[in-house]
PDB file of C-alpha atoms (C1' of nucleotides) in Angstrom:
ATOM      1  CA  MET A1226       7.241  14.272  10.632  1.00  0.00           C
ATOM      2  CA  GLU A1227       7.892  12.264   7.497  1.00  0.00           C
ATOM      3  CA  ARG A1228       6.753  13.688   4.193  1.00  0.00           C
ATOM      4  CA  GLU A1229       4.767  10.561   3.230  1.00  0.00           C
ATOM      5  CA  THR A1230       3.095  10.570   6.690  1.00  0.00           C
ATOM      6  CA  ALA A1231       2.007  14.179   6.133  1.00  0.00           C
ATOM      7  CA  ALA A1232       0.751  13.422   2.639  1.00  0.00           C
ATOM      8  CA  ARG A1233      -1.257  10.483   3.993  1.00  0.00           C
ATOM      9  CA  LEU A1234      -2.716  12.755   6.682  1.00  0.00           C
ATOM     10  CA  PHE A1235      -3.733  15.398   4.217  1.00  0.00           C
ATOM     11  CA  GLU A1236      -5.153  12.811   1.897  1.00  0.00           C
ATOM     12  CA  SER A1237      -7.282  11.528   4.735  1.00  0.00           C
ATOM     13  CA  LEU A1238      -8.783  15.017   5.019  1.00  0.00           C
ATOM     14  CA  ALA A1239      -9.229  15.447   1.250  1.00  0.00           C
ATOM     15  CA  SER A1240     -12.928  14.567   1.058  1.00  0.00           C
ATOM     16  CA  GLY A1241     -15.985  16.348   2.265  1.00  0.00           C
ATOM     17  CA  ALA A1242     -17.254  13.287   4.090  1.00  0.00           C
ATOM     18  CA  ARG A1243     -14.022  12.741   5.991  1.00  0.00           C
ATOM     19  CA  LEU A1244     -13.757  16.430   6.792  1.00  0.00           C
ATOM     20  CA  ASP A1245     -17.243  16.255   8.332  1.00  0.00           C
ATOM     21  CA  VAL A1246     -16.253  13.182  10.347  1.00  0.00           C
ATOM     22  CA  PHE A1247     -13.015  14.645  11.588  1.00  0.00           C
ATOM     23  CA  ARG A1248     -14.398  18.020  12.508  1.00  0.00           C
ATOM     24  CA  LEU A1249     -17.274  16.384  14.340  1.00  0.00           C
ATOM     25  CA  LEU A1250     -14.821  14.333  16.349  1.00  0.00           C
ATOM     26  CA  VAL A1251     -12.663  17.407  17.049  1.00  0.00           C
ATOM     27  CA  LYS A1252     -15.724  19.057  18.518  1.00  0.00           C
ATOM     28  CA  GLN A1253     -16.463  15.947  20.596  1.00  0.00           C
ATOM     29  CA  GLU A1254     -13.030  15.777  22.134  1.00  0.00           C
ATOM     30  CA  PRO A1255     -12.127  14.273  24.485  1.00  0.00           C
ATOM     31  CA  ASN A1256     -15.199  12.031  24.531  1.00  0.00           C
ATOM     32  CA  GLY A1257     -15.381  10.698  20.999  1.00  0.00           C
ATOM     33  CA  MET A1258     -18.349   9.034  19.324  1.00  0.00           C
ATOM     34  CA  ASN A1259     -19.450   5.550  18.246  1.00  0.00           C
ATOM     35  CA  ALA A1260     -19.578   4.811  14.582  1.00  0.00           C
ATOM     36  CA  GLY A1261     -23.305   4.491  14.519  1.00  0.00           C
ATOM     37  CA  ASP A1262     -23.797   7.885  16.140  1.00  0.00           C
ATOM     38  CA  ILE A1263     -21.433   9.451  13.661  1.00  0.00           C
ATOM     39  CA  ALA A1264     -23.346   7.873  10.772  1.00  0.00           C
ATOM     40  CA  ALA A1265     -26.642   9.096  12.218  1.00  0.00           C
ATOM     41  CA  SER A1266     -25.258  12.542  12.905  1.00  0.00           C
ATOM     42  CA  LEU A1267     -23.951  12.982   9.348  1.00  0.00           C
ATOM     43  CA  GLY A1268     -26.531  10.939   7.466  1.00  0.00           C
ATOM     44  CA  LEU A1269     -23.964   8.542   5.912  1.00  0.00           C
ATOM     45  CA  PRO A1270     -24.525   4.870   5.021  1.00  0.00           C
ATOM     46  CA  ALA A1271     -22.677   2.555   7.381  1.00  0.00           C
ATOM     47  CA  SER A1272     -20.389   1.101   4.749  1.00  0.00           C
ATOM     48  CA  THR A1273     -19.486   4.529   3.420  1.00  0.00           C
ATOM     49  CA  LEU A1274     -18.675   5.794   6.883  1.00  0.00           C
ATOM     50  CA  SER A1275     -16.630   2.769   7.628  1.00  0.00           C
ATOM     51  CA  PHE A1276     -14.580   3.295   4.557  1.00  0.00           C
ATOM     52  CA  HIS A1277     -13.809   6.829   5.589  1.00  0.00           C
ATOM     53  CA  LEU A1278     -13.197   5.994   9.237  1.00  0.00           C
ATOM     54  CA  LYS A1279     -10.683   3.419   8.113  1.00  0.00           C
ATOM     55  CA  ALA A1280      -8.859   6.017   6.057  1.00  0.00           C
ATOM     56  CA  LEU A1281      -8.747   8.416   9.004  1.00  0.00           C
ATOM     57  CA  THR A1282      -7.588   5.834  11.513  1.00  0.00           C
ATOM     58  CA  HIS A1283      -5.022   4.334   9.134  1.00  0.00           C
ATOM     59  CA  ALA A1284      -3.580   7.828   8.621  1.00  0.00           C
ATOM     60  CA  GLY A1285      -3.488   8.322  12.386  1.00  0.00           C
ATOM     61  CA  LEU A1286      -5.855  11.287  12.656  1.00  0.00           C
ATOM     62  CA  VAL A1287      -8.483   9.228  14.428  1.00  0.00           C
ATOM     63  CA  THR A1288      -8.184   6.509  17.036  1.00  0.00           C
ATOM     64  CA  ALA A1289     -10.548   3.591  17.465  1.00  0.00           C
ATOM     65  CA  THR A1290     -11.112   1.780  20.793  1.00  0.00           C
ATOM     66  CA  PRO A1291     -13.601  -1.166  20.838  1.00  0.00           C
ATOM     67  CA  ASN A1292     -16.034  -1.082  23.720  1.00  0.00           C
ATOM     68  CA  SER A1293     -18.293  -4.129  23.883  1.00  0.00           C
ATOM     69  CA  ARG A1294     -20.184  -4.073  20.605  1.00  0.00           C
ATOM     70  CA  PHE A1295     -19.395  -0.428  19.978  1.00  0.00           C
ATOM     71  CA  ILE A1296     -16.249   1.230  18.703  1.00  0.00           C
ATOM     72  CA  ARG A1297     -15.445   4.659  20.023  1.00  0.00           C
ATOM     73  CA  TYR A1298     -13.711   6.981  17.667  1.00  0.00           C
ATOM     74  CA  ARG A1299     -11.723  10.022  18.743  1.00  0.00           C
ATOM     75  CA  ALA A1300      -9.856  12.722  16.906  1.00  0.00           C
ATOM     76  CA  ASN A1301      -6.086  12.596  17.549  1.00  0.00           C
ATOM     77  CA  VAL A1302      -5.487  16.351  18.119  1.00  0.00           C
ATOM     78  CA  THR A1303      -1.789  15.750  18.880  1.00  0.00           C
ATOM     79  CA  VAL A1304      -1.275  14.452  15.348  1.00  0.00           C
ATOM     80  CA  MET A1305      -3.343  17.285  13.984  1.00  0.00           C
ATOM     81  CA  PHE A1306      -1.117  19.871  15.682  1.00  0.00           C
ATOM     82  CA  ASP A1307       2.038  18.008  14.506  1.00  0.00           C
ATOM     83  CA  LEU A1308       0.682  18.213  10.995  1.00  0.00           C
ATOM     84  CA  ILE A1309       0.043  21.950  11.288  1.00  0.00           C
ATOM     85  CA  GLY A1310       3.599  22.330  12.530  1.00  0.00           C
ATOM     86  CA  TYR A1311       4.890  20.442   9.579  1.00  0.00           C
ATOM     87  CA  LEU A1312       3.045  22.671   7.183  1.00  0.00           C
ATOM     88  CA  THR A1313       4.123  25.885   8.738  1.00  0.00           C
ATOM     89  CA  ASP A1314       7.660  24.819   9.594  1.00  0.00           C
ATOM     90  CA  ASP A1315      10.322  27.463   8.906  1.00  0.00           C
ATOM     91  CA  CYS A1316       7.693  29.794   7.555  1.00  0.00           C
ATOM     92  CA  CYS A1317       9.022  32.912   5.859  1.00  0.00           C
ATOM     93  CA  GLY A1318      12.569  31.502   6.243  1.00  0.00           C
ATOM     94  CA  GLY A1319      12.433  32.105   9.961  1.00  0.00           C
ATOM     95  CA  GLN A1320      12.245  35.880   9.679  1.00  0.00           C
ATOM     96  CA  PRO A1321       9.788  37.480  12.084  1.00  0.00           C
ATOM     97  CA  GLY A1322       7.431  40.170  10.882  1.00  0.00           C
ATOM     98  CA  LEU A1323       6.993  38.816   7.388  1.00  0.00           C
ATOM     99  CA  CYS A1324       4.013  36.589   8.077  1.00  0.00           C
ATOM    100  CA  VAL A1325       0.271  37.257   7.825  1.00  0.00           C
ATOM    101  CA  ASP A1326      -1.360  38.786  10.881  1.00  0.00           C
ATOM    102  CA  ALA A1327      -4.140  36.320  11.495  1.00  0.00           C
ATOM    103  CA  THR A1328      -6.134  37.028  14.616  1.00  0.00           C
ATOM    104  CA  ALA A1329      -6.955  34.093  16.781  1.00  0.00           C
ATOM    105  CA  THR A1330      -6.974  32.774  20.279  1.00  0.00           C
ATOM    106  CA  PRO A1331      -4.837  29.870  21.393  1.00  0.00           C
ATOM    107  CA  CYS A1332      -6.311  26.686  22.681  1.00  0.00           C
ATOM    108  CA  THR A1333      -5.459  26.487  26.355  1.00  0.00           C
ATOM    109  CA  THR A1334      -2.753  29.017  27.212  1.00  0.00           C
ATOM    110  CA  GLU A1335      -1.140  31.850  25.347  1.00  0.00           C
ATOM    111  CA  ASP A1336       1.675  29.832  23.930  1.00  0.00           C
ATOM    112  CA  THR A1337       0.525  26.317  23.333  1.00  0.00           C
ATOM    113  CA  LEU A1338       0.024  26.373  19.622  1.00  0.00           C
ATOM    114  CA  PRO A1339       2.332  24.818  17.042  1.00  0.00           C
ATOM    115  CA  SER A1340       2.616  26.989  13.973  1.00  0.00           C
ATOM    116  CA  CYS A1341       5.303  28.916  12.198  1.00  0.00           C
ATOM    117  CA  LYS A1342       7.888  27.747  14.674  1.00  0.00           C
ATOM    118  CA  ALA A1343      10.717  29.536  13.040  1.00  0.00           C
ATOM    119  CA  CYS A1344       9.010  32.953  12.852  1.00  0.00           C
ATOM    120  CA  ALA A1345       9.172  33.659  16.574  1.00  0.00           C
TER     121      ALA A1345
ATOM    122  CA  MET B1136     -14.787  28.438   4.773  1.00  0.00           C
ATOM    123  CA  GLU B1137     -16.819  26.106   2.595  1.00  0.00           C
ATOM    124  CA  ARG B1138     -16.443  22.374   3.135  1.00  0.00           C
ATOM    125  CA  GLU B1139     -15.663  21.693  -0.503  1.00  0.00           C
ATOM    126  CA  THR B1140     -13.091  24.515  -0.513  1.00  0.00           C
ATOM    127  CA  ALA B1141     -11.371  22.968   2.443  1.00  0.00           C
ATOM    128  CA  ALA B1142     -11.472  19.498   0.886  1.00  0.00           C
ATOM    129  CA  ARG B1143      -9.895  20.873  -2.284  1.00  0.00           C
ATOM    130  CA  LEU B1144      -7.203  22.536  -0.216  1.00  0.00           C
ATOM    131  CA  PHE B1145      -6.383  19.373   1.628  1.00  0.00           C
ATOM    132  CA  GLU B1146      -6.375  17.428  -1.604  1.00  0.00           C
ATOM    133  CA  SER B1147      -3.885  19.880  -3.038  1.00  0.00           C
ATOM    134  CA  LEU B1148      -1.584  18.949  -0.152  1.00  0.00           C
ATOM    135  CA  ALA B1149      -2.162  15.213  -0.427  1.00  0.00           C
ATOM    136  CA  SER B1150       0.939  14.352  -2.464  1.00  0.00           C
ATOM    137  CA  GLY B1151       4.521  14.297  -1.518  1.00  0.00           C
ATOM    138  CA  ALA B1152       5.479  16.390  -4.561  1.00  0.00           C
ATOM    139  CA  ARG B1153       2.974  19.096  -3.780  1.00  0.00           C
ATOM    140  CA  LEU B1154       3.882  19.127  -0.120  1.00  0.00           C
ATOM    141  CA  ASP B1155       7.514  19.685  -1.121  1.00  0.00           C
ATOM    142  CA  VAL B1156       6.479  22.561  -3.440  1.00  0.00           C
ATOM    143  CA  PHE B1157       4.227  24.237  -0.907  1.00  0.00           C
ATOM    144  CA  ARG B1158       6.620  23.945   2.028  1.00  0.00           C
ATOM    145  CA  LEU B1159       9.396  25.323  -0.157  1.00  0.00           C
ATOM    146  CA  LEU B1160       7.225  28.304  -1.006  1.00  0.00           C
ATOM    147  CA  VAL B1161       6.241  28.813   2.594  1.00  0.00           C
ATOM    148  CA  LYS B1162       9.945  29.068   3.462  1.00  0.00           C
ATOM    149  CA  GLN B1163      10.453  31.492   0.626  1.00  0.00           C
ATOM    150  CA  GLU B1164       7.720  33.860   1.702  1.00  0.00           C
ATOM    151  CA  PRO B1165       7.201  36.659   0.957  1.00  0.00           C
ATOM    152  CA  ASN B1166       9.505  36.451  -2.107  1.00  0.00           C
ATOM    153  CA  GLY B1167       8.249  33.381  -3.941  1.00  0.00           C
ATOM    154  CA  MET B1168      10.053  31.452  -6.668  1.00  0.00           C
ATOM    155  CA  ASN B1169       9.915  30.917 -10.402  1.00  0.00           C
ATOM    156  CA  ALA B1170       8.646  27.603 -11.729  1.00  0.00           C
ATOM    157  CA  GLY B1171      12.020  26.723 -13.158  1.00  0.00           C
ATOM    158  CA  ASP B1172      13.794  27.330  -9.873  1.00  0.00           C
ATOM    159  CA  ILE B1173      11.292  25.206  -8.068  1.00  0.00           C
ATOM    160  CA  ALA B1174      11.761  22.384 -10.580  1.00  0.00           C
ATOM    161  CA  ALA B1175      15.546  22.630 -10.210  1.00  0.00           C
ATOM    162  CA  SER B1176      15.331  22.815  -6.459  1.00  0.00           C
ATOM    163  CA  LEU B1177      13.132  19.739  -6.176  1.00  0.00           C
ATOM    164  CA  GLY B1178      14.395  17.783  -9.170  1.00  0.00           C
ATOM    165  CA  LEU B1179      11.007  17.521 -10.879  1.00  0.00           C
ATOM    166  CA  PRO B1180      10.320  17.450 -14.635  1.00  0.00           C
ATOM    167  CA  ALA B1181       8.796  20.672 -15.900  1.00  0.00           C
ATOM    168  CA  SER B1182       5.525  19.114 -16.971  1.00  0.00           C
ATOM    169  CA  THR B1183       5.129  17.259 -13.684  1.00  0.00           C
ATOM    170  CA  LEU B1184       5.768  20.371 -11.662  1.00  0.00           C
ATOM    171  CA  SER B1185       3.365  22.392 -13.811  1.00  0.00           C
ATOM    172  CA  PHE B1186       0.682  19.779 -13.084  1.00  0.00           C
ATOM    173  CA  HIS B1187       1.189  20.143  -9.346  1.00  0.00           C
ATOM    174  CA  LEU B1188       1.476  23.900  -9.406  1.00  0.00           C
ATOM    175  CA  LYS B1189      -1.776  24.040 -11.257  1.00  0.00           C
ATOM    176  CA  ALA B1190      -3.418  21.977  -8.549  1.00  0.00           C
ATOM    177  CA  LEU B1191      -2.052  24.241  -5.823  1.00  0.00           C
ATOM    178  CA  THR B1192      -2.992  27.496  -7.538  1.00  0.00           C
ATOM    179  CA  HIS B1193      -6.451  26.202  -8.493  1.00  0.00           C
ATOM    180  CA  ALA B1194      -7.063  25.305  -4.843  1.00  0.00           C
ATOM    181  CA  GLY B1195      -5.842  28.715  -3.779  1.00  0.00           C
ATOM    182  CA  LEU B1196      -2.871  27.742  -1.678  1.00  0.00           C
ATOM    183  CA  VAL B1197      -0.440  29.233  -4.169  1.00  0.00           C
ATOM    184  CA  THR B1198      -0.627  32.399  -6.274  1.00  0.00           C
ATOM    185  CA  ALA B1199       1.015  32.853  -9.691  1.00  0.00           C
ATOM    186  CA  THR B1200       2.116  36.232 -11.036  1.00  0.00           C
ATOM    187  CA  PRO B1201       3.615  36.393 -14.488  1.00  0.00           C
ATOM    188  CA  ASN B1202       6.770  38.515 -14.722  1.00  0.00           C
ATOM    189  CA  SER B1203       8.247  38.865 -18.215  1.00  0.00           C
ATOM    190  CA  ARG B1204       9.131  35.359 -19.304  1.00  0.00           C
ATOM    191  CA  PHE B1205       8.993  34.024 -15.691  1.00  0.00           C
ATOM    192  CA  ILE B1206       6.072  33.100 -13.472  1.00  0.00           C
ATOM    193  CA  ARG B1207       6.525  33.796  -9.783  1.00  0.00           C
ATOM    194  CA  TYR B1208       4.773  31.457  -7.430  1.00  0.00           C
ATOM    195  CA  ARG B1209       4.047  32.315  -3.802  1.00  0.00           C
ATOM    196  CA  ALA B1210       2.442  30.461  -0.911  1.00  0.00           C
ATOM    197  CA  ASN B1211      -0.810  32.019   0.177  1.00  0.00           C
ATOM    198  CA  VAL B1212      -0.326  31.837   3.938  1.00  0.00           C
ATOM    199  CA  THR B1213      -3.628  33.573   4.691  1.00  0.00           C
ATOM    200  CA  VAL B1214      -5.456  30.719   3.058  1.00  0.00           C
ATOM    201  CA  MET B1215      -3.268  28.329   4.942  1.00  0.00           C
ATOM    202  CA  PHE B1216      -4.175  29.876   8.276  1.00  0.00           C
ATOM    203  CA  ASP B1217      -7.867  29.979   7.322  1.00  0.00           C
ATOM    204  CA  LEU B1218      -7.659  26.272   6.593  1.00  0.00           C
ATOM    205  CA  ILE B1219      -6.051  25.507   9.948  1.00  0.00           C
ATOM    206  CA  GLY B1220      -8.794  27.493  11.566  1.00  0.00           C
ATOM    207  CA  TYR B1221     -11.458  25.486   9.737  1.00  0.00           C
ATOM    208  CA  LEU B1222      -9.890  22.296  10.965  1.00  0.00           C
ATOM    209  CA  THR B1223      -9.579  23.275  14.563  1.00  0.00           C
ATOM    210  CA  ASP B1224     -12.831  25.241  14.733  1.00  0.00           C
ATOM    211  CA  ASP B1225     -14.821  24.604  17.918  1.00  0.00           C
ATOM    212  CA  CYS B1226     -12.211  22.161  19.136  1.00  0.00           C
ATOM    213  CA  CYS B1227     -13.234  20.222  22.261  1.00  0.00           C
ATOM    214  CA  GLY B1228     -16.702  21.824  22.068  1.00  0.00           C
ATOM    215  CA  GLY B1229     -15.302  25.125  23.143  1.00  0.00           C
ATOM    216  CA  GLN B1230     -14.271  23.938  26.579  1.00  0.00           C
ATOM    217  CA  PRO B1231     -10.873  25.189  27.753  1.00  0.00           C
ATOM    218  CA  GLY B1232      -8.325  22.892  29.351  1.00  0.00           C
ATOM    219  CA  LEU B1233      -9.410  19.759  27.405  1.00  0.00           C
ATOM    220  CA  CYS B1234      -6.993  20.147  24.571  1.00  0.00           C
ATOM    221  CA  VAL B1235      -3.495  18.815  23.975  1.00  0.00           C
ATOM    222  CA  ASP B1236      -0.656  20.897  25.365  1.00  0.00           C
ATOM    223  CA  ALA B1237       1.544  21.266  22.323  1.00  0.00           C
ATOM    224  CA  THR B1238       4.528  23.492  22.761  1.00  0.00           C
ATOM    225  CA  ALA B1239       5.279  25.940  20.050  1.00  0.00           C
ATOM    226  CA  THR B1240       6.084  29.531  19.282  1.00  0.00           C
ATOM    227  CA  PRO B1241       3.768  31.818  17.489  1.00  0.00           C
ATOM    228  CA  CYS B1242       4.609  33.433  14.222  1.00  0.00           C
ATOM    229  CA  THR B1243       4.967  37.141  14.780  1.00  0.00           C
ATOM    230  CA  THR B1244       3.474  38.026  18.183  1.00  0.00           C
ATOM    231  CA  GLU B1245       2.120  36.015  21.080  1.00  0.00           C
ATOM    232  CA  ASP B1246      -1.445  35.931  19.761  1.00  0.00           C
ATOM    233  CA  THR B1247      -1.465  35.901  16.014  1.00  0.00           C
ATOM    234  CA  LEU B1248      -2.147  32.270  15.409  1.00  0.00           C
ATOM    235  CA  PRO B1249      -5.542  30.810  14.293  1.00  0.00           C
ATOM    236  CA  SER B1250      -6.213  27.471  15.915  1.00  0.00           C
ATOM    237  CA  CYS B1251      -8.737  26.060  18.334  1.00  0.00           C
ATOM    238  CA  LYS B1252     -10.643  29.329  18.340  1.00  0.00           C
ATOM    239  CA  ALA B1253     -13.281  28.093  20.703  1.00  0.00           C
ATOM    240  CA  CYS B1254     -10.964  26.665  23.302  1.00  0.00           C
ATOM    241  CA  ALA B1255      -9.722  30.003  24.598  1.00  0.00           C
TER     242      ALA B1255
ATOM    243  C1'  DC C1380      12.256  37.898 -38.388  1.00  0.00           C
ATOM    244  C1'  DT C1381      14.549  34.357 -36.002  1.00  0.00           C
ATOM    245  C1'  DA C1382      16.301  32.006 -32.230  1.00  0.00           C
ATOM    246  C1'  DT C1383      15.909  30.952 -27.545  1.00  0.00           C
ATOM    247  C1'  DC C1384      14.088  30.046 -23.358  1.00  0.00           C
ATOM    248  C1'  DA C1385      10.340  29.507 -19.567  1.00  0.00           C
ATOM    249  C1'  DT C1386       6.336  27.392 -18.995  1.00  0.00           C
ATOM    250  C1'  DT C1387       2.159  25.064 -20.190  1.00  0.00           C
ATOM    251  C1'  DT C1388      -0.935  21.915 -22.609  1.00  0.00           C
ATOM    252  C1'  DC C1389      -1.776  17.628 -24.844  1.00  0.00           C
ATOM    253  C1'  DC C1390      -2.020  12.794 -24.616  1.00  0.00           C
ATOM    254  C1'  DA C1391      -2.071   7.881 -23.391  1.00  0.00           C
ATOM    255  C1'  DT C1392      -1.229   4.803 -19.794  1.00  0.00           C
ATOM    256  C1'  DA C1393      -1.390   3.271 -15.288  1.00  0.00           C
ATOM    257  C1'  DC C1394      -3.117   3.514 -11.051  1.00  0.00           C
ATOM    258  C1'  DT C1395      -6.169   4.911  -7.122  1.00  0.00           C
ATOM    259  C1'  DT C1396     -10.347   6.358  -4.881  1.00  0.00           C
ATOM    260  C1'  DC C1397     -15.465   6.722  -4.110  1.00  0.00           C
ATOM    261  C1'  DT C1398     -19.928   4.712  -3.448  1.00  0.00           C
ATOM    262  C1'  DG C1399     -23.495   1.793  -1.261  1.00  0.00           C
ATOM    263  C1'  DG C1400     -26.032  -2.701  -1.173  1.00  0.00           C
ATOM    264  C1'  DA C1401     -25.332  -7.366   0.325  1.00  0.00           C
ATOM    265  C1'  DA C1402     -22.917 -10.518   2.939  1.00  0.00           C
ATOM    266  C1'  DT C1403     -20.124 -11.297   6.957  1.00  0.00           C
ATOM    267  C1'  DC C1404     -18.253 -10.871  11.525  1.00  0.00           C
ATOM    268  C1'  DA C1405     -18.587 -10.127  16.543  1.00  0.00           C
ATOM    269  C1'  DT C1406     -20.715  -9.167  20.800  1.00  0.00           C
ATOM    270  C1'  DA C1407     -24.508  -9.340  23.942  1.00  0.00           C
ATOM    271  C1'  DA C1408     -29.173 -10.275  25.535  1.00  0.00           C
ATOM    272  C1'  DA C1409     -33.188 -13.456  25.751  1.00  0.00           C
TER     273       DA C1409
ATOM    274  C1'  DT D 727     -28.784 -21.471  21.077  1.00  0.00           C
ATOM    275  C1'  DT D 728     -31.223 -18.113  18.917  1.00  0.00           C
ATOM    276  C1'  DT D 729     -31.967 -13.422  17.840  1.00  0.00           C
ATOM    277  C1'  DA D 730     -30.761  -8.697  17.393  1.00  0.00           C
ATOM    278  C1'  DT D 731     -27.529  -5.207  16.605  1.00  0.00           C
ATOM    279  C1'  DG D 732     -23.173  -2.550  15.833  1.00  0.00           C
ATOM    280  C1'  DA D 733     -19.726  -2.464  12.652  1.00  0.00           C
ATOM    281  C1'  DT D 734     -16.778  -4.122   8.877  1.00  0.00           C
ATOM    282  C1'  DT D 735     -15.603  -6.288   4.526  1.00  0.00           C
ATOM    283  C1'  DC D 736     -16.567  -7.470  -0.178  1.00  0.00           C
ATOM    284  C1'  DC D 737     -17.606  -6.193  -4.730  1.00  0.00           C
ATOM    285  C1'  DA D 738     -17.921  -3.821  -9.216  1.00  0.00           C
ATOM    286  C1'  DG D 739     -18.603   0.046 -11.803  1.00  0.00           C
ATOM    287  C1'  DA D 740     -17.856   4.941 -12.180  1.00  0.00           C
ATOM    288  C1'  DA D 741     -14.881   8.594 -11.588  1.00  0.00           C
ATOM    289  C1'  DG D 742     -10.762  10.847 -10.644  1.00  0.00           C
ATOM    290  C1'  DT D 743      -5.457  11.398 -10.307  1.00  0.00           C
ATOM    291  C1'  DA D 744      -0.351  10.827 -11.565  1.00  0.00           C
ATOM    292  C1'  DT D 745       3.263  10.612 -14.834  1.00  0.00           C
ATOM    293  C1'  DG D 746       6.441  12.471 -18.301  1.00  0.00           C
ATOM    294  C1'  DG D 747       7.719  12.970 -23.266  1.00  0.00           C
ATOM    295  C1'  DA D 748       6.414  15.698 -27.175  1.00  0.00           C
ATOM    296  C1'  DA D 749       4.363  19.573 -29.037  1.00  0.00           C
ATOM    297  C1'  DA D 750       2.541  24.175 -28.456  1.00  0.00           C
ATOM    298  C1'  DT D 751       2.502  28.856 -26.408  1.00  0.00           C
ATOM    299  C1'  DG D 752       4.276  33.150 -25.473  1.00  0.00           C
ATOM    300  C1'  DA D 753       7.712  36.564 -24.474  1.00  0.00           C
ATOM    301  C1'  DT D 754      12.339  38.584 -24.933  1.00  0.00           C
ATOM    302  C1'  DA D 755      16.819  39.461 -27.154  1.00  0.00           C
ATOM    303  C1'  DG D 756      19.634  40.009 -31.159  1.00  0.00           C
TER     304       DG D 756
END
DNA sequence: CTATCATTTCCATACTTCTGGAATCATAAA
DNA sequence: TTTATGATTCCAGAAGTATGGAAATGATAG
């Protein structure tokens, strides 16, 4: 991943409103939501939400697919995982056993999560 | 994690310079680096680097420990993993099998990575 | 005490982002 | 065609962020 791409992705998450939008869409995967439903769900004015949705889609964290008069927004979880991988890449210089022991459960199987690639 | 905390953390990563600094420190874990060495390594003016280090430490992603005339900076990987967990929390509404199948290797053991907690 | 060095703070300038009402666009139903 | 509705764009003011040279701070060595 390019550095400027990652910076743009993080910037698109650097506001409370956009975090709310993105996390809501992550929860709604893989169905997504219409802009109006997002606005109603979060209590945001339409123009404000549109501003933030544009930032998220332009960064690539969210996809927009028009459907008649509606536009369905979805979180792009692949990009999200790529971004996490970029952040944690070569963590601890690739030496195992140095990293934090954070407990968690992977998403689908035991080994499908991108993080700290070099620490294995 | 509080929403505003997460937004501040993402904002602290929303610039190419700060991404370079943080990723460099992630690689250097658990040793850290002095400000001067970071500046030399990345080719940044001292005042500019200080500005960005302040943003990272204020957000909590980086810790600073004075040591004689030097100040040693370290990446706070625990906060980083908490942030990843916040982003991926309740992914896909907690339903397994809906998420992307991203290939990766965990950091220390097979189950130490925080991500998509609800999808297990 | 003085010199030196690592780092931060100060400062002004330039630039970018955030917000939400009003206007606009686009699609679909009557 | 007219009307209603979902969604975006436009706009301007307010607020925040980035940059880097110069000055200040603070600690160590001689």
